[in-house]
């Protein structure tokens, strides 16, 4: 009764009474949702609080049991959590004695310090029999334990670390026999570890705790799983090289990689803000074979393209095209001309020049050569930017013995090449007798020269 | 310096204690013969520079940054039981008088101190100032002289009773990184940052006069900084460790042809300790692994893995078998 003037206690009492007596439970629901600041221990200055009362915001009543199974999970108020932390700290510090350095007393010499009496060393100990060591005995009794092949991964275990952020997983081991599969492994791993290392740690724990026959860590992969252990096959396995802290999943399954999975090995890496399934981003990582395949394909395509181009140029050859080149007359003076090439004829039109010199020396007449008179077109020489090419034609004489005359031109490298190619395409297509004759003559000349040189020897 | 002598068995179980500490803010206790980690103690916000097990084997002291923390070896509390503070900068060395009456420390604050551990007593409290950071402190087995090695290369011998001190400089401008006196008080060894190891024979030391040091050997022990030296419990061997990734075992008769303990994975070897019969040595390396070696063969018998970063301190307390 003496408590009734304590408003905090009164408030608390009223709340508890409502919660307790309301059979329907609505009061409890309403009041728990209220953002009422839980009074700290200090708010009850008149009461002797039980030091053992750890639950800061539990109803301070023996009658009321707070199990809220109405579907709404009880949210622990922030202050309650802070209180708990403070409590633990206090306990920890309380257990630790602190010794602060104090400077020695000034009158040290006067104090009989028997603490620093010299000890007489027994040198006879030197000849004493060697002491037997427990460590040596234990090492002898304990034969070299076959080091667990996954032992190196044990250092990633979060339980052995202090003050390091860790991630906790529940791992279903699908490679174990049926009855063991239902019991998942609880694994705590440091945040900075990679998925590959998580696999190794799981295998290590598995071998230590379950005595399973396991293969090499590269034969296993981690997949996302449901909380009942069912593996979600829609998503590919977790990327080995990704850091564990990126993933938000708690349930994973360790699966033995099949050949198909190994070869495809399309992996999933989660973005940092992964909130589960919907926020997946698929990153394509082509397998090395896949990359090679595409490279070969590209090469084949390129070759086909080239061939196509060749065909096209041949087909386009008879079409009229005009080039600007320089014709070289006998005095080796260049004059610009338009060279018009078509499947029927080749025209040479001089470009009108205004300079006096060129007018004097340059060719002024236009000329047309029917294609049936053209014998050949070939590149003579090629310099850095300009090339010389020659057009061989049959001279217009009544003489039965055909003589060939040449016309020399100069043009840019690629232009010259194009012209030569074009004319040769046309000549091949038309296969005129003049063309054939010229070829034969050329052959004969080369053989004669060879035989001549022979006879000289 | 070892303290765990025969007949002095406390409440602690008669198990072999192996502890390692380093840069990952933890101290791990191992089951030495299997390699399993038994407990991990927390040492927040500080690396471990030195580890020493108390003479009664109940507790372990860890010298860190601006403090020395003492932990209970038994039980399940993973936080320090005692925190000795009031120091500045790194405490580089820690040790105990063999009956546990007082503790000594040395640190970068250029001092060596004696901490009186007896309740309510300040009699033993002492401080010894030098002019350079103190890298190592070791106690003569006569329990009355403290040997202090500093960064400038000077070795001081401080008589705790008379407060008299002597100095010697084995090599100028070569920081002394570690020193050791064998349990019989016959030798003093010191290693410096040039990789050299100096051996003196100790004379006197039982009467009131200061210990005499007679230079005996100068060994070109290592190619790089020598980090630690320690004598075996039977005074037969000396181990020196170095930044050259090796530990070397020298016989104390001739100090020649050392057995080399090295492997590819090992990095700087910061600390080493012998088993009671000198058959095995445990080394602590900055690759985060401690290793147990067979001295005669020079081969690794056990590995202690679990530390996330370099291990810079080791403590081993073996138990005698009657």
XYZ file of C-alpha atoms in Angstrom:
779
model
C 0.000 0.000 0.000
C 2.891 2.271 0.610
C 3.656 2.039 -3.069
C 0.522 3.747 -4.267
C 2.083 7.177 -4.171
C 4.821 6.064 -6.576
C 3.431 7.007 -9.939
C 5.710 4.710 -11.885
C 4.688 1.749 -9.884
C 1.054 2.756 -10.127
C 1.189 3.019 -13.875
C 2.843 -0.307 -14.126
C 0.275 -1.838 -11.840
C -2.617 -0.520 -13.879
C -1.133 -1.852 -17.067
C -0.506 -5.238 -15.601
C -3.996 -5.423 -14.198
C -5.518 -4.740 -17.583
C -3.279 -7.251 -19.276
C -3.965 -9.883 -16.706
C -7.681 -9.534 -16.319
C -8.587 -9.035 -19.937
C -9.356 -12.545 -21.070
C -9.636 -11.630 -24.718
C -6.035 -10.503 -24.807
C -6.724 -7.262 -26.648
C -5.409 -5.079 -23.886
C -2.141 -6.865 -23.990
C -1.880 -6.451 -27.715
C -2.693 -2.793 -27.583
C -0.382 -2.019 -24.733
C 2.555 -3.921 -26.066
C 2.373 -1.970 -29.280
C 2.497 1.312 -27.486
C 5.772 3.058 -27.584
C 5.969 3.418 -23.898
C 9.396 3.964 -22.487
C 10.212 1.167 -20.158
C 11.231 2.691 -16.878
C 14.778 1.874 -15.969
C 15.776 0.434 -12.666
C 16.631 3.866 -11.390
C 13.038 5.037 -11.815
C 12.033 2.967 -8.801
C 14.090 4.733 -6.223
C 12.011 3.439 -3.364
C 12.160 -0.141 -4.248
C 14.830 -2.655 -3.767
C 15.356 -4.061 -7.166
C 16.456 -7.578 -7.471
C 19.930 -7.586 -8.984
C 19.190 -10.832 -10.659
C 16.386 -9.315 -12.680
C 17.960 -9.388 -16.077
C 14.874 -8.949 -18.161
C 14.620 -5.197 -18.178
C 11.204 -4.785 -19.620
C 9.376 -7.828 -18.378
C 6.231 -7.041 -16.453
C 7.159 -6.651 -12.862
C 4.438 -8.850 -11.670
C 4.461 -12.449 -10.616
C 1.009 -13.004 -12.035
C 1.570 -11.958 -15.540
C 3.394 -14.254 -17.856
C 4.247 -12.541 -20.970
C 4.013 -15.087 -23.687
C 2.716 -13.297 -26.650
C 1.667 -15.958 -29.041
C -0.857 -13.857 -30.809
C 1.252 -13.720 -33.888
C 2.870 -10.441 -33.061
C 6.467 -10.945 -32.083
C 7.509 -8.917 -29.168
C 9.886 -6.237 -30.166
C 12.516 -5.680 -27.542
C 12.678 -2.031 -26.869
C 15.993 -0.390 -27.580
C 16.515 0.736 -24.067
C 16.127 -2.804 -22.829
C 18.879 -3.974 -25.081
C 21.117 -1.142 -24.010
C 20.469 -2.017 -20.415
C 21.479 -5.561 -21.013
C 24.698 -4.479 -22.636
C 25.503 -2.135 -19.825
C 24.791 -4.895 -17.356
C 27.192 -7.275 -19.038
C 29.886 -4.621 -19.221
C 29.461 -3.860 -15.555
C 29.744 -7.519 -14.672
C 32.803 -7.903 -16.820
C 34.574 -4.901 -15.417
C 33.565 -5.807 -11.912
C 35.257 -9.158 -12.277
C 38.448 -7.529 -13.446
C 40.701 -6.059 -10.817
C 42.589 -3.020 -11.821
C 46.075 -2.358 -10.530
C 47.356 1.069 -11.214
C 51.058 1.724 -11.126
C 52.136 3.607 -8.075
C 55.558 5.073 -7.797
C 57.691 3.449 -5.149
C 58.048 4.889 -1.674
C 60.893 7.331 -1.444
C 62.538 5.765 1.578
C 63.220 2.467 -0.026
C 66.664 2.026 1.431
C 65.386 2.002 4.969
C 62.831 -0.692 4.373
C 64.370 -4.095 4.868
C 63.621 -5.578 1.556
C 63.918 -9.263 2.067
C 61.990 -9.598 -1.105
C 65.217 -9.234 -2.968
C 67.326 -11.725 -1.129
C 69.628 -13.597 -3.363
C 68.898 -17.165 -3.928
C 71.761 -19.586 -3.793
C 71.924 -21.533 -6.995
C 72.624 -25.177 -6.741
C 75.156 -25.937 -9.391
C 75.045 -29.574 -8.563
C 71.863 -29.646 -10.557
C 73.969 -29.629 -13.644
C 74.740 -33.308 -13.352
C 71.186 -34.196 -12.541
C 69.411 -36.657 -14.737
C 67.491 -35.088 -17.566
C 63.950 -34.280 -16.554
C 61.255 -36.212 -18.317
C 58.733 -34.138 -20.061
C 54.993 -34.733 -20.067
C 54.769 -33.098 -23.434
C 57.213 -35.540 -24.939
C 55.364 -38.455 -23.424
C 52.048 -37.192 -24.714
C 53.455 -36.655 -28.168
C 54.764 -40.169 -28.229
C 51.472 -41.670 -27.097
C 49.517 -39.645 -29.548
C 50.647 -40.782 -32.982
C 50.715 -38.244 -35.738
C 47.061 -37.591 -36.327
C 46.173 -37.711 -39.945
C 45.721 -34.082 -40.518
C 42.232 -33.359 -41.649
C 42.619 -32.161 -45.238
C 40.201 -29.352 -44.556
C 42.084 -28.244 -41.487
C 43.300 -25.050 -43.079
C 39.721 -23.882 -43.341
C 39.185 -24.169 -39.614
C 40.720 -20.776 -39.065
C 37.698 -19.170 -40.689
C 35.451 -20.465 -37.936
C 33.699 -17.524 -36.371
C 33.405 -19.222 -33.009
C 37.122 -19.093 -32.478
C 37.318 -15.411 -33.176
C 36.613 -12.576 -30.870
C 35.250 -9.220 -31.881
C 35.170 -10.039 -35.547
C 31.931 -9.698 -37.512
C 30.642 -13.117 -38.370
C 27.896 -14.680 -40.433
C 25.831 -17.604 -39.274
C 24.507 -20.224 -41.638
C 22.463 -23.350 -41.457
C 23.846 -25.751 -44.006
C 22.030 -28.797 -45.279
C 24.381 -31.536 -46.325
C 22.837 -33.245 -49.284
C 25.672 -35.649 -49.822
C 25.101 -37.414 -46.547
C 22.904 -40.491 -46.280
C 19.145 -39.924 -46.056
C 18.691 -39.990 -42.333
C 21.496 -37.593 -41.659
C 20.316 -35.072 -44.179
C 17.637 -33.675 -41.944
C 20.150 -32.439 -39.453
C 21.729 -29.328 -40.789
C 25.073 -28.027 -39.707
C 25.298 -24.720 -37.887
C 28.255 -22.806 -39.130
C 29.665 -19.479 -38.033
C 32.173 -17.942 -40.361
C 34.103 -14.679 -40.400
C 32.665 -11.984 -42.632
C 35.773 -11.640 -44.719
C 35.863 -15.234 -45.899
C 35.011 -16.268 -49.461
C 32.380 -18.788 -50.464
C 35.146 -21.228 -51.334
C 36.418 -21.001 -47.774
C 32.917 -21.455 -46.425
C 32.689 -24.684 -48.395
C 35.984 -25.767 -46.887
C 34.868 -24.882 -43.365
C 31.620 -26.793 -43.800
C 33.563 -29.808 -45.043
C 35.940 -29.545 -42.109
C 33.115 -29.412 -39.598
C 31.395 -32.233 -41.381
C 34.456 -34.435 -41.253
C 35.139 -33.590 -37.628
C 31.622 -33.915 -36.303
C 29.928 -36.327 -38.644
C 32.775 -38.528 -39.755
C 31.656 -38.382 -43.331
C 33.539 -39.602 -46.343
C 34.213 -36.497 -48.307
C 35.861 -35.590 -51.519
C 38.000 -32.652 -52.378
C 36.478 -29.220 -51.814
C 36.314 -28.473 -55.520
C 33.706 -31.221 -55.882
C 31.189 -29.285 -53.819
C 29.171 -26.178 -54.274
C 26.777 -24.172 -52.148
C 23.248 -23.553 -53.286
C 20.457 -21.514 -51.785
C 18.023 -23.676 -49.858
C 14.655 -23.467 -48.172
C 14.419 -23.703 -44.438
C 13.241 -27.289 -44.714
C 16.358 -28.342 -46.554
C 15.008 -28.313 -50.077
C 17.552 -27.035 -52.529
C 16.513 -24.263 -54.840
C 17.758 -25.477 -58.222
C 16.510 -22.477 -60.140
C 19.493 -20.489 -59.093
C 23.012 -21.509 -59.911
C 25.515 -22.119 -57.156
C 27.133 -19.345 -55.162
C 30.212 -17.870 -56.755
C 33.309 -19.257 -55.082
C 35.217 -16.058 -55.220
C 32.574 -13.842 -53.672
C 32.930 -12.673 -50.128
C 30.445 -14.209 -47.752
C 29.318 -10.895 -46.294
C 27.570 -10.053 -49.560
C 24.938 -12.730 -49.214
C 21.919 -12.382 -47.045
C 20.790 -16.024 -47.054
C 20.778 -18.056 -43.914
C 19.904 -21.436 -45.321
C 22.294 -23.026 -47.726
C 22.826 -26.509 -49.047
C 26.110 -28.180 -49.819
C 25.762 -30.109 -53.021
C 28.114 -32.346 -54.871
C 28.851 -30.851 -58.258
C 27.751 -33.028 -61.111
C 29.543 -33.064 -64.445
C 26.821 -30.991 -66.060
C 26.960 -28.366 -63.386
C 30.723 -28.261 -63.521
C 30.807 -27.689 -67.248
C 28.189 -25.024 -67.314
C 29.301 -23.369 -64.127
C 27.247 -20.255 -64.584
C 27.520 -18.644 -61.250
C 25.514 -16.182 -59.303
C 26.943 -13.332 -57.389
C 24.681 -11.214 -55.264
C 24.739 -7.475 -55.097
C 25.452 -5.923 -51.757
C 21.886 -4.883 -51.138
C 20.488 -8.327 -51.733
C 17.161 -8.690 -50.084
C 16.557 -12.213 -51.187
C 15.372 -13.650 -54.402
C 13.915 -10.646 -56.125
C 17.077 -8.607 -56.101
C 19.208 -11.084 -58.003
C 21.512 -9.848 -60.693
C 22.844 -12.454 -63.026
C 26.388 -11.996 -64.090
C 27.511 -14.068 -67.023
C 30.811 -15.708 -66.552
C 31.702 -17.700 -69.617
C 33.644 -20.827 -69.000
C 37.013 -20.878 -70.703
C 35.788 -23.395 -73.254
C 32.798 -21.218 -73.949
C 35.001 -18.221 -74.563
C 37.199 -20.174 -76.910
C 34.196 -21.404 -78.791
C 32.941 -17.938 -79.417
C 36.401 -16.865 -80.542
C 36.487 -19.639 -83.156
C 33.056 -18.708 -84.292
C 34.100 -15.137 -84.762
C 37.072 -16.155 -86.798
C 34.973 -18.295 -89.104
C 32.588 -15.459 -89.562
C 35.373 -13.107 -90.461
C 36.666 -15.472 -93.111
C 33.247 -15.852 -94.626
C 32.936 -12.109 -94.740
C 36.187 -11.807 -96.583
C 35.120 -14.304 -99.150
C 31.886 -12.480 -99.611
C 33.690 -9.271 -100.197
C 35.821 -10.891 -102.839
C 32.765 -12.141 -104.635
C 31.194 -8.752 -104.487
C 34.146 -6.962 -106.001
C 34.262 -9.405 -108.858
C 30.604 -8.950 -109.492
C 30.821 -5.218 -109.236
C 33.801 -5.016 -111.593
C 31.847 -4.460 -114.836
C 30.026 -1.573 -113.274
C 31.260 1.773 -114.326
C 33.612 3.485 -111.938
C 35.790 6.498 -112.427
C 39.186 7.115 -110.814
C 41.452 10.077 -110.703
C 44.968 9.047 -111.564
C 48.063 10.479 -113.182
C 49.144 9.384 -116.586
C 52.858 9.328 -117.283
C 53.783 10.224 -120.799
C 57.073 9.546 -122.472
C 58.758 12.560 -120.984
C 57.806 11.302 -117.512
C 55.557 14.228 -116.837
C 52.485 13.491 -114.885
C 49.145 14.796 -115.881
C 45.948 14.210 -114.051
C 43.347 12.233 -115.867
C 40.078 10.662 -115.157
C 40.235 6.964 -115.758
C 36.787 5.611 -116.418
C 36.584 1.837 -116.320
C 33.602 -0.208 -117.254
C 32.911 -3.687 -118.541
C 32.841 -2.308 -122.141
C 35.636 0.151 -122.352
C 38.260 2.222 -120.653
C 38.194 5.954 -121.094
C 40.919 8.410 -120.354
C 39.800 11.995 -119.952
C 42.350 14.622 -119.149
C 41.577 16.893 -116.281
C 41.556 20.468 -117.380
C 44.717 22.125 -116.176
C 45.256 25.789 -115.936
C 48.984 25.764 -115.491
C 50.959 26.657 -118.516
C 53.570 23.902 -118.251
C 51.165 21.043 -118.050
C 49.255 22.405 -120.959
C 52.421 22.295 -122.959
C 53.432 18.800 -122.073
C 50.301 17.112 -120.969
C 48.161 14.909 -123.031
C 45.214 16.771 -124.175
C 43.334 14.273 -126.134
C 40.816 11.957 -124.605
C 41.105 8.342 -125.525
C 38.812 5.377 -125.398
C 39.907 1.794 -125.456
C 37.485 -0.970 -126.068
C 37.851 -3.787 -123.582
C 38.541 -6.258 -126.353
C 41.753 -4.438 -127.022
C 42.965 -4.464 -123.423
C 45.483 -7.177 -122.801
C 46.521 -6.746 -119.206
C 46.782 -4.441 -116.270
C 49.440 -4.911 -113.683
C 51.208 -3.156 -110.887
C 54.685 -2.098 -111.783
C 56.083 -0.871 -108.543
C 54.876 0.290 -105.228
C 56.333 3.073 -103.252
C 55.318 4.365 -99.828
C 52.179 6.139 -100.920
C 52.056 5.963 -104.696
C 52.066 3.049 -107.068
C 52.720 2.706 -110.763
C 50.551 0.496 -112.829
C 50.555 -0.375 -116.454
C 47.792 -0.856 -118.934
C 48.704 -3.023 -121.880
C 46.597 -2.687 -125.015
C 46.698 -3.800 -128.518
C 47.643 -1.138 -130.920
C 45.207 -0.289 -133.615
C 47.037 -1.383 -136.660
C 46.108 -3.434 -139.583
C 49.208 -5.439 -139.054
C 48.384 -9.072 -138.367
C 51.182 -9.396 -135.873
C 49.834 -7.874 -132.809
C 51.950 -5.469 -130.930
C 51.280 -4.351 -127.507
C 51.534 -0.862 -126.264
C 51.595 0.240 -122.707
C 50.234 3.151 -120.826
C 51.792 4.029 -117.490
C 49.815 5.495 -114.665
C 50.478 6.652 -111.193
C 48.005 6.689 -108.299
C 47.661 6.234 -104.555
C 48.407 2.692 -103.430
C 44.916 1.619 -102.692
C 43.507 3.322 -105.772
C 46.034 1.560 -107.962
C 45.234 -1.749 -106.378
C 41.563 -1.214 -106.851
C 41.986 -0.332 -110.524
C 44.238 -3.287 -111.219
C 41.873 -5.614 -109.443
C 38.865 -4.231 -111.273
C 40.400 -4.463 -114.720
C 41.688 -7.962 -114.085
C 38.266 -9.083 -112.911
C 36.742 -7.711 -116.089
C 39.382 -9.333 -118.267
C 38.829 -12.684 -116.593
C 35.112 -12.403 -117.011
C 35.327 -11.385 -120.683
C 38.236 -13.723 -121.488
C 39.009 -11.875 -124.693
C 41.382 -13.380 -127.270
C 43.696 -10.419 -126.908
C 44.054 -11.140 -123.265
C 44.829 -14.759 -123.860
C 47.312 -13.932 -126.593
C 49.149 -11.556 -124.378
C 49.484 -14.180 -121.717
C 50.910 -16.677 -124.161
C 53.405 -14.131 -125.483
C 54.541 -13.378 -122.000
C 55.081 -17.065 -121.356
C 57.140 -17.495 -124.451
C 59.279 -14.527 -123.621
C 60.135 -15.764 -120.184
C 61.067 -19.241 -121.453
C 63.200 -17.794 -124.240
C 65.063 -15.673 -121.765
C 65.807 -18.633 -119.617
C 67.079 -20.762 -122.468
C 69.154 -17.906 -123.681
C 70.849 -17.534 -120.428
C 71.504 -21.216 -120.402
C 73.210 -21.275 -123.774
C 75.471 -18.474 -122.719
C 76.935 -20.674 -120.057
C 62.432 -16.931 -15.537
C 60.524 -20.119 -15.975
C 59.318 -20.785 -12.476
C 57.468 -24.045 -12.937
C 59.825 -26.140 -10.943
C 59.309 -29.604 -9.554
C 57.331 -29.793 -6.392
C 55.700 -26.484 -7.124
C 52.404 -27.654 -8.467
C 49.445 -25.420 -7.690
C 45.744 -25.888 -8.181
C 46.112 -25.873 -11.902
C 45.828 -29.289 -13.406
C 49.059 -30.963 -14.283
C 48.647 -30.244 -17.906
C 51.072 -28.786 -20.314
C 50.192 -25.161 -20.945
C 50.848 -23.703 -24.364
C 49.703 -20.167 -25.124
C 50.147 -17.920 -28.142
C 49.227 -14.285 -28.700
C 49.718 -11.732 -31.398
C 48.118 -9.092 -33.509
C 44.594 -10.483 -33.748
C 43.778 -9.377 -30.190
C 43.380 -12.898 -28.903
C 45.398 -15.256 -26.774
C 44.887 -18.907 -27.558
C 45.469 -21.821 -25.241
C 46.343 -25.078 -26.956
C 46.389 -28.740 -26.189
C 50.003 -29.073 -27.150
C 50.146 -32.725 -28.121
C 47.117 -32.673 -30.423
C 47.219 -29.197 -31.860
C 43.663 -28.354 -30.859
C 42.800 -24.904 -29.621
C 41.186 -25.181 -26.216
C 40.349 -21.595 -25.399
C 40.527 -18.157 -26.885
C 41.039 -15.250 -24.515
C 40.093 -11.731 -25.440
C 42.683 -8.986 -25.478
C 40.781 -6.108 -26.972
C 42.407 -3.097 -28.583
C 45.914 -4.290 -28.091
C 48.451 -6.658 -29.577
C 50.324 -9.090 -27.373
C 54.031 -8.308 -27.054
C 54.959 -10.905 -24.490
C 53.361 -13.787 -22.621
C 54.384 -15.263 -19.303
C 52.739 -17.938 -17.198
C 52.707 -17.235 -13.459
C 54.865 -19.474 -11.276
C 51.789 -21.112 -9.735
C 50.542 -21.954 -13.257
C 47.135 -20.507 -12.546
C 47.357 -17.400 -14.590
C 48.975 -15.953 -17.656
C 50.221 -12.403 -18.102
C 50.041 -10.648 -21.466
C 52.052 -7.509 -22.051
C 50.280 -5.181 -24.435
C 49.797 -1.559 -25.276
C 49.850 0.539 -22.128
C 48.914 -2.360 -19.895
C 49.598 -5.845 -18.700
C 46.548 -8.071 -18.494
C 46.446 -11.191 -16.414
C 44.040 -13.989 -17.247
C 42.935 -17.076 -15.389
C 44.032 -20.189 -17.224
C 41.383 -22.355 -15.614
C 37.709 -21.614 -15.707
C 35.718 -20.238 -18.575
C 36.074 -16.489 -18.335
C 37.747 -15.262 -21.470
C 38.393 -11.745 -20.299
C 41.230 -10.506 -18.133
C 41.029 -10.926 -14.389
C 43.586 -8.245 -13.628
C 44.534 -5.182 -15.603
C 47.786 -3.456 -14.673
C 47.711 0.053 -15.969
C 49.241 3.450 -15.501
C 51.819 2.775 -18.152
C 52.411 4.559 -21.371
C 53.325 3.004 -24.704
C 53.950 -0.659 -25.346
C 54.959 -2.938 -22.551
C 57.506 -5.182 -24.203
C 58.449 -7.591 -21.487
C 56.864 -9.235 -18.449
C 57.990 -11.805 -15.892
C 57.586 -12.992 -12.312
C 59.662 -13.603 -9.260
C 59.635 -17.343 -8.720
C 57.422 -17.258 -5.655
C 55.010 -14.842 -7.229
C 55.901 -12.024 -4.857
C 56.398 -9.487 -7.551
C 56.123 -8.980 -11.254
C 58.556 -7.123 -13.485
C 57.855 -5.263 -16.720
C 59.858 -3.312 -19.249
C 58.528 -0.971 -21.859
C 58.940 1.631 -24.535
C 58.586 4.290 -21.868
C 62.267 3.683 -21.108
C 61.665 2.039 -17.783
C 61.725 -1.296 -16.050
C 59.366 -1.672 -13.102
C 58.802 -4.031 -10.232
C 55.175 -4.456 -9.252
C 54.557 -5.671 -5.741
C 51.876 -8.338 -5.975
C 51.456 -8.940 -2.301
C 48.240 -7.545 -0.978
C 48.533 -4.144 0.583
C 52.278 -4.062 0.215
C 54.299 -1.539 -1.695
C 57.668 -2.684 -0.438
C 58.752 -4.250 -3.658
C 57.542 -1.510 -5.913
C 60.485 -0.210 -7.923
C 61.271 1.707 -11.044
C 64.452 1.854 -13.073
C 64.825 4.480 -15.757
C 67.103 4.293 -18.743
C 67.490 6.599 -21.668
C 66.130 4.440 -24.449
C 63.070 2.211 -24.890
C 63.429 -1.068 -23.052
C 63.009 -4.083 -25.317
C 63.618 -6.919 -22.914
C 63.998 -7.657 -19.256
C 65.103 -10.873 -17.672
C 65.565 -11.978 -14.117
C 68.721 -13.711 -12.956
C 67.890 -17.046 -11.314
C 69.228 -15.574 -8.100
C 66.000 -13.513 -8.052
C 67.891 -10.431 -7.102
C 69.312 -9.000 -10.279
C 67.292 -7.711 -13.157
C 68.919 -7.491 -16.552
C 67.523 -4.824 -18.851
C 68.268 -4.476 -22.563
C 67.430 -1.295 -24.432
C 67.044 0.097 -27.924
C 70.396 1.893 -27.910
C 72.297 -1.341 -27.380
C 73.045 -1.078 -23.669
C 72.603 -3.955 -21.237
C 71.983 -2.844 -17.661
C 72.366 -5.087 -14.659
C 70.286 -3.759 -11.836
C 70.814 -5.053 -8.349
C 67.385 -4.896 -6.776
C 68.652 -4.912 -3.239
C 71.376 -2.341 -3.425
C 69.971 -0.427 -6.388
C 73.416 -0.473 -7.885
C 73.634 -0.933 -11.593
C 76.231 -1.768 -14.170
C 76.252 -1.291 -17.889
C 77.816 -2.991 -20.827
C 77.581 -2.450 -24.528
C 78.250 -5.523 -26.651
C 77.816 -3.620 -29.900
C 77.205 0.072 -30.295
C 74.003 1.273 -31.924
C 72.609 -2.213 -32.217
C 69.312 -2.527 -30.352
C 69.163 -5.420 -27.924
C 65.993 -7.324 -28.741
C 66.105 -10.253 -26.356
C 68.166 -11.660 -23.502
C 68.151 -14.833 -21.488
C 69.908 -16.319 -18.518
C 69.989 -20.101 -18.220
C 68.332 -21.667 -15.160
C 71.663 -22.482 -13.575
C 72.928 -18.974 -13.870
C 75.932 -19.924 -15.946
C 75.328 -17.920 -19.103
C 73.795 -14.722 -20.313
C 72.773 -14.570 -23.964
C 71.719 -11.439 -25.816
C 70.582 -10.984 -29.411
C 70.421 -7.744 -31.340
C 68.854 -6.301 -34.425
C 71.927 -7.073 -36.505
C 71.371 -10.778 -36.037
C 74.263 -11.232 -33.649
C 74.186 -13.262 -30.483
C 76.535 -12.568 -27.588
C 77.306 -15.047 -24.861
C 78.839 -14.240 -21.494
C 79.805 -16.573 -18.752
C 78.408 -15.502 -15.433
C 80.550 -15.516 -12.384
C 79.685 -14.765 -8.798
C 76.075 -13.818 -8.350
C 75.620 -15.842 -5.186
C 77.236 -13.480 -2.768
C 76.469 -9.849 -2.344
C 78.713 -8.726 -5.140
C 77.281 -8.086 -8.554
C 77.464 -10.808 -11.151
C 80.561 -10.749 -13.269
C 80.211 -11.039 -16.992
C 82.970 -12.715 -18.947
C 82.539 -12.402 -22.693
C 82.624 -15.830 -24.267
C 81.213 -15.860 -27.781
C 80.031 -13.569 -30.482
C 77.895 -15.506 -32.953
C 76.800 -14.359 -36.346
C 73.556 -16.088 -35.609
C 71.175 -14.727 -38.225
C 71.134 -12.796 -41.444
C 68.505 -10.357 -40.245
C 67.132 -9.056 -36.922
C 67.360 -11.642 -34.187
C 64.099 -11.463 -32.264
C 64.315 -13.869 -29.333
C 66.714 -16.027 -27.411
C 65.913 -18.569 -24.725
C 67.798 -21.303 -22.894
C 66.455 -24.802 -22.461
C 65.353 -25.833 -18.938
C 68.374 -28.107 -18.619
C 70.727 -25.352 -19.755
C 72.009 -27.549 -22.554
C 70.706 -25.563 -25.464
C 69.947 -22.056 -26.603
C 67.346 -21.160 -29.220
C 67.596 -17.947 -31.225
C 64.835 -16.762 -33.529
C 64.957 -14.259 -36.313
C 63.324 -12.243 -39.028
C 65.232 -14.464 -41.450
C 62.404 -16.977 -40.985
C 64.461 -19.453 -39.021
C 65.006 -20.527 -35.461
C 68.391 -21.974 -34.562
C 69.318 -24.340 -31.766
C 72.819 -24.040 -30.327
C 74.510 -26.405 -27.934
C 75.749 -24.549 -24.883
C 79.098 -26.278 -24.792
C 80.489 -24.931 -27.987
C 77.795 -22.747 -29.544
C 78.570 -23.932 -33.036
C 76.819 -25.715 -35.926
C 73.289 -24.889 -34.926
C 70.301 -26.986 -35.885
C 68.150 -24.890 -38.150
C 64.372 -24.960 -37.886
C 62.840 -23.592 -41.020
C 60.092 -24.267 -43.510
C 58.714 -22.458 -46.532
C 55.557 -21.152 -44.951
C 57.232 -19.759 -41.869
C 57.783 -16.043 -41.766
C 59.419 -14.000 -38.996
C 59.882 -16.194 -35.964
C 59.032 -14.041 -32.977
C 59.296 -16.451 -30.091
C 60.324 -19.983 -29.154
C 60.289 -22.231 -26.106
C 61.642 -25.663 -25.154
C 59.937 -28.689 -23.687
C 61.268 -29.760 -20.301
C 63.611 -32.361 -21.765
C 64.772 -30.099 -24.591
C 63.581 -32.568 -27.204
C 61.001 -30.251 -28.678
C 60.799 -26.567 -29.454
C 57.660 -24.580 -30.214
C 58.037 -21.536 -32.472
C 55.642 -18.658 -33.095
C 55.640 -17.009 -36.486
C 54.085 -14.039 -38.202
C 52.337 -16.346 -40.652
C 49.902 -16.930 -37.776
C 51.050 -20.487 -37.151
C 52.878 -21.920 -34.153
C 54.876 -25.091 -34.809
C 56.260 -27.869 -32.671
C 59.635 -29.110 -33.904
C 61.672 -32.156 -33.079
C 65.036 -30.649 -32.203
C 67.176 -33.560 -33.273
C 65.486 -34.038 -36.634
C 64.621 -30.426 -37.314
C 61.181 -31.529 -38.498
C 57.704 -30.223 -37.703
C 55.577 -32.500 -35.577
C 52.548 -30.329 -34.826
C 51.058 -27.150 -36.101
C 48.791 -24.792 -34.198
C 46.629 -22.831 -36.584
C 43.782 -20.511 -35.770
C 45.244 -17.068 -35.321
C 44.082 -14.637 -37.963
C 47.232 -12.542 -37.828
C 50.853 -12.743 -36.767
C 51.746 -14.513 -33.533
C 54.320 -12.470 -31.662
C 54.441 -14.154 -28.251
C 54.509 -17.673 -26.886
C 54.477 -19.264 -23.460
C 55.069 -22.932 -22.738
C 54.907 -24.604 -19.375
C 55.713 -28.261 -19.480
C 55.124 -30.621 -16.577
C 57.744 -32.958 -15.181
C 57.032 -36.626 -15.054
C 58.203 -38.401 -11.960
